[in-house]
């Protein structure tokens, strides 16, 4: 399976995913948590809780999607490992999928999401630290995104309900929109928030759905190069150097400057004598 075939197959399931998490009124089907005495406790609107519960709802659907496309699935072994799900085809091609959620701030924009670290395994691509398989072993890296609206009329979290009151419990989120794109097409040129070492996403809903972030036209190679060498203020301070660039505009200037220097010294570099090959202890060149 190619990357294009994988993302195409995933996109055909988006409508089914939406129906699986919401009712006919577009409200979330999750109302709260139930204990062994059949008491129901209202769920919080906290984004971390919402995100985790949505993941749990989707995992069985991910297995069904894998079976349909003759793929096997492997979940992240630990909470902070990348990716959430690894799909593997019959030729051992691996596809990384992270599930990301965000809420609308208005009709055109969302709060944003982080798209994974730009340090660690992202830079050391043969490393197996905090990642299921080394980054370089994956054929492609993808995002299954979920946009939702937060409900203004939510229940009191301190209150508990009986099963008979289930239909009276308000949902905390509604109006879901699922999308699937390669990770680089959703990325922006700034970290997720503050001084975090996570890649930030575009925030326009149309850009998320259509995968038209700034790296879409530039390509994955530029995306990788930009984020592999990106430095936050603290990272630059620790290295006691100035930040080479802070956005795509200054990245372009940084690259042009480097190319100009190489062009000015092109003849000098070409005329440099090649260094002699080092000799081994027995006198033979290695």
Coordinates of C-alpha atoms in Angstrom, one line a residue:
X1 CA 0.0 0.0 0.0
X2 CA 1.3 3.5 -0.9
X3 CA 0.9 6.6 1.2
X4 CA -1.7 7.9 -1.2
X5 CA -3.7 4.7 -1.1
X6 CA -3.6 4.7 2.7
X7 CA -4.8 8.3 3.1
X8 CA -7.5 7.7 0.4
X9 CA -8.8 4.6 2.2
X10 CA -8.8 6.5 5.5
X11 CA -10.8 9.4 4.1
X12 CA -13.6 7.1 2.9
X13 CA -14.3 6.3 6.6
X14 CA -14.6 9.8 7.9
X15 CA -18.4 10.0 7.6
X16 CA -18.7 6.6 9.4
X17 CA -16.4 7.9 12.2
X18 CA -18.6 11.0 12.7
X19 CA -21.8 8.9 12.9
X20 CA -20.1 6.6 15.4
X21 CA -19.5 9.4 18.0
X22 CA -22.6 11.5 17.6
X23 CA -26.4 11.1 17.5
X24 CA -28.9 12.4 15.0
X25 CA -28.9 15.8 16.6
X26 CA -25.1 16.0 16.2
X27 CA -24.5 15.7 20.0
X28 CA -21.7 13.6 21.4
X29 CA -23.0 10.1 22.4
X30 CA -20.9 10.2 25.6
X31 CA -22.8 11.5 28.6
X32 CA -20.5 10.6 31.5
X33 CA -19.0 7.8 33.5
X34 CA -21.0 5.1 35.2
X35 CA -20.1 3.1 38.3
X36 CA -21.1 -0.4 39.4
X37 CA -24.2 1.1 41.3
X38 CA -25.4 2.5 38.0
X39 CA -24.8 6.1 39.0
X40 CA -23.7 8.4 36.1
X41 CA -21.2 11.2 36.7
X42 CA -21.2 14.0 34.1
X43 CA -18.1 14.3 32.0
X44 CA -15.8 17.3 32.1
X45 CA -15.3 19.7 29.1
X46 CA -11.6 19.5 29.8
X47 CA -9.9 19.1 26.4
X48 CA -7.5 16.3 27.6
X49 CA -10.4 14.2 28.9
X50 CA -12.5 14.8 25.8
X51 CA -9.5 13.9 23.6
X52 CA -8.8 10.6 25.4
X53 CA -12.4 9.5 25.4
X54 CA -12.7 10.2 21.7
X55 CA -9.6 8.1 21.1
X56 CA -11.1 5.2 23.0
X57 CA -14.3 5.4 20.9
X58 CA -12.3 5.3 17.7
X59 CA -9.9 2.5 18.5
X60 CA -12.4 -0.3 17.6
X61 CA -13.2 1.6 14.4
X62 CA -9.5 1.7 13.6
X63 CA -9.3 -2.1 13.9
X64 CA -12.3 -2.4 11.6
X65 CA -10.6 -0.1 9.1
X66 CA -7.4 -2.1 9.3
X67 CA -9.2 -5.4 8.7
X68 CA -11.1 -3.9 5.7
X69 CA -7.8 -2.9 4.1
X70 CA -5.7 -5.9 5.1
X71 CA -3.6 -4.1 7.6
X72 CA -2.5 -4.9 11.1
X73 CA -2.6 -2.4 14.0
X74 CA -0.2 -1.8 16.8
X75 CA -1.1 0.8 19.5
X76 CA 1.3 3.1 21.2
X77 CA 3.0 1.1 24.1
X78 CA 2.9 4.1 26.4
X79 CA 1.0 7.3 26.7
X80 CA 3.7 9.7 25.5
X81 CA 4.9 7.5 22.6
X82 CA 4.5 8.3 19.0
X83 CA 2.3 7.4 17.1
X84 CA -1.1 6.6 18.5
X85 CA -1.6 3.8 16.0
X86 CA 0.8 2.0 13.7
X87 CA -0.7 0.3 10.6
X88 CA 1.4 -2.3 8.8
X89 CA 0.5 -3.8 5.4
X90 CA 1.5 -7.3 4.0
X91 CA 4.7 -5.9 2.6
X92 CA 5.8 -4.5 6.0
X93 CA 5.1 -0.9 5.0
X94 CA 4.4 1.1 8.2
X95 CA 2.0 4.1 8.4
X96 CA 2.0 6.3 11.5
X97 CA -1.4 7.8 12.6
X98 CA -1.9 10.3 15.4
X99 CA -5.4 11.2 16.5
X100 CA -5.7 14.9 17.2
X101 CA -8.7 16.9 18.5
X102 CA -9.5 20.7 18.7
X103 CA -12.5 22.9 19.3
X104 CA -13.9 25.7 17.2
X105 CA -13.3 29.3 18.4
X106 CA -15.6 30.6 15.7
X107 CA -17.0 29.4 12.3
X108 CA -13.7 29.6 10.5
X109 CA -11.0 28.9 13.1
X110 CA -10.1 26.4 15.8
X111 CA -8.0 26.6 18.9
X112 CA -5.2 24.7 17.2
X113 CA -3.4 21.4 17.9
X114 CA 0.1 20.0 18.3
X115 CA 1.5 17.6 15.7
X116 CA 4.1 15.9 17.7
X117 CA 7.7 16.7 18.8
X118 CA 10.3 18.3 16.6
X119 CA 13.1 17.1 18.8
X120 CA 14.1 13.5 19.9
X121 CA 12.9 10.8 17.5
X122 CA 12.0 13.5 14.9
X123 CA 15.6 14.5 14.6
X124 CA 17.3 11.3 15.4
X125 CA 15.4 9.2 12.9
X126 CA 17.0 5.9 13.7
X127 CA 16.1 6.2 17.4
X128 CA 13.5 4.0 19.1
X129 CA 13.1 6.3 22.1
X130 CA 9.5 7.4 22.8
X131 CA 8.4 6.0 19.4
X132 CA 7.0 2.6 18.4
X133 CA 9.4 2.2 15.5
X134 CA 12.2 4.6 14.4
X135 CA 10.7 7.6 12.5
X136 CA 12.6 6.6 9.3
X137 CA 10.9 3.2 9.3
X138 CA 7.5 4.7 8.5
X139 CA 6.4 5.1 4.9
X140 CA 4.2 8.1 5.9
X141 CA 3.0 10.1 8.9
X142 CA -0.6 11.1 9.1
X143 CA -3.2 12.9 11.2
X144 CA -6.8 11.9 11.9
X145 CA -8.2 15.2 13.1
X146 CA -11.5 15.9 15.0
X147 CA -13.0 19.3 15.2
X148 CA -15.9 19.9 17.6
X149 CA -17.9 22.7 19.2
X150 CA -18.1 23.1 23.0
X151 CA -21.6 23.2 24.3
X152 CA -22.5 26.3 26.4
X153 CA -25.3 24.5 28.3
X154 CA -23.4 21.8 30.1
X155 CA -24.4 20.0 33.3
X156 CA -23.0 20.5 36.8
X157 CA -20.0 18.2 37.1
X158 CA -20.7 17.8 40.8
X159 CA -24.1 16.2 40.2
X160 CA -24.7 12.5 39.6
X161 CA -27.5 11.0 37.6
X162 CA -29.4 7.7 37.5
X163 CA -29.9 5.6 34.4
X164 CA -33.4 6.8 34.1
X165 CA -32.1 10.3 33.7
X166 CA -29.6 9.4 30.9
X167 CA -31.5 11.3 28.2
X168 CA -31.6 14.4 30.4
X169 CA -27.8 14.6 30.7
X170 CA -26.5 17.3 28.3
X171 CA -23.6 16.5 26.0
X172 CA -20.5 18.7 26.5
X173 CA -19.5 18.8 22.9
X174 CA -21.2 18.6 19.5
X175 CA -21.0 19.2 15.7
X176 CA -18.1 17.0 14.8
X177 CA -16.0 17.3 11.7
X178 CA -13.4 14.7 10.9
X179 CA -10.4 15.1 8.5
X180 CA -7.4 13.1 7.5
X181 CA -4.2 14.5 6.0
X182 CA -0.4 13.9 5.9
X183 CA 1.2 15.6 8.9
X184 CA 3.3 18.1 7.0
X185 CA 0.3 19.5 5.2
X186 CA -1.3 20.6 8.5
X187 CA 1.8 22.1 10.0
X188 CA 2.6 25.8 10.5
X189 CA 6.0 27.4 11.0
X190 CA 5.6 27.9 14.8
X191 CA 5.6 25.6 17.8
X192 CA 2.2 24.5 19.2
X193 CA 2.2 27.0 22.1
X194 CA 4.7 29.1 23.9
X195 CA 8.1 27.6 24.2
X196 CA 6.9 24.0 23.7
X197 CA 8.9 21.6 21.5
X198 CA 5.9 20.5 19.5
X199 CA 5.0 21.3 16.0
X200 CA 2.0 23.6 15.7
X201 CA -0.9 23.3 13.3
X202 CA -2.7 25.8 11.1
X203 CA -5.9 27.1 12.7
X204 CA -8.2 27.8 9.8
X205 CA -10.8 25.0 9.5
X206 CA -10.6 25.0 5.7
X207 CA -6.8 24.6 5.8
X208 CA -7.1 21.7 8.2
X209 CA -9.8 19.9 6.2
X210 CA -8.0 20.4 2.8
X211 CA -4.4 20.1 4.0
X212 CA -3.4 23.5 2.7
X213 CA -1.0 24.6 5.4
X214 CA 2.2 26.5 4.4
X215 CA 4.2 23.3 3.9
X216 CA 1.7 21.8 1.5
X217 CA 3.2 23.7 -1.5
X218 CA 6.7 23.5 -0.1
X219 CA 6.7 19.8 0.4
X220 CA 7.7 17.3 3.1
X221 CA 11.4 17.7 2.5
X222 CA 11.3 21.4 3.4
X223 CA 9.0 20.7 6.3
X224 CA 11.5 18.2 7.7
X225 CA 14.5 20.5 7.2
X226 CA 12.7 23.4 8.8
X227 CA 11.7 21.6 11.9
X228 CA 14.8 19.4 12.4
X229 CA 16.9 22.6 12.7
X230 CA 14.3 24.9 14.4
X231 CA 15.4 26.3 17.8
X232 CA 13.2 27.7 20.5
X233 CA 14.6 30.6 22.6
X234 CA 15.6 28.3 25.4
X235 CA 17.3 25.9 23.0
X236 CA 19.3 28.7 21.3
X237 CA 20.2 30.1 24.8
X238 CA 21.5 26.7 26.0
X239 CA 23.7 26.5 22.9
X240 CA 24.8 30.1 23.3
X241 CA 23.9 31.0 19.7
X242 CA 21.4 33.2 17.9
X243 CA 18.3 31.6 16.5
X244 CA 18.9 30.9 12.8
X245 CA 15.3 31.5 12.0
X246 CA 11.9 31.9 13.6
X247 CA 9.4 31.5 10.7
X248 CA 9.4 30.6 7.0
X249 CA 10.3 34.2 6.0
X250 CA 13.5 34.2 8.1
X251 CA 14.1 30.5 7.1
X252 CA 14.2 31.5 3.5
X253 CA 16.6 34.4 4.2
X254 CA 18.8 32.0 6.2
X255 CA 18.9 29.5 3.3
X256 CA 19.5 32.2 0.7
X257 CA 22.4 33.6 2.7
X258 CA 24.0 30.2 2.9
X259 CA 23.6 29.6 -0.8
X260 CA 25.0 33.0 -1.6
X261 CA 28.1 32.3 0.4
X262 CA 28.6 28.9 -1.3
X263 CA 28.1 30.5 -4.8
X264 CA 30.7 33.3 -4.0
X265 CA 33.2 30.6 -3.0
X266 CA 32.2 28.1 -5.7
X267 CA 35.5 28.3 -7.6
X268 CA 37.6 28.2 -4.4
X269 CA 35.7 25.1 -3.1
X270 CA 36.1 23.3 -6.5
X271 CA 39.8 24.0 -6.6
X272 CA 40.4 22.7 -3.0
X273 CA 42.7 19.7 -3.0
X274 CA 41.0 16.6 -1.7
X275 CA 42.4 15.5 1.7
X276 CA 44.4 12.3 1.7
X277 CA 42.6 9.2 2.8
X278 CA 43.6 8.3 6.4
X279 CA 45.8 5.2 6.6
X280 CA 45.1 2.2 8.8
X281 CA 47.6 0.8 11.2
X282 CA 48.8 -1.8 8.8
X283 CA 49.5 0.8 6.1
X284 CA 46.5 0.1 3.9
X285 CA 44.1 2.8 3.2
X286 CA 40.6 2.2 4.6

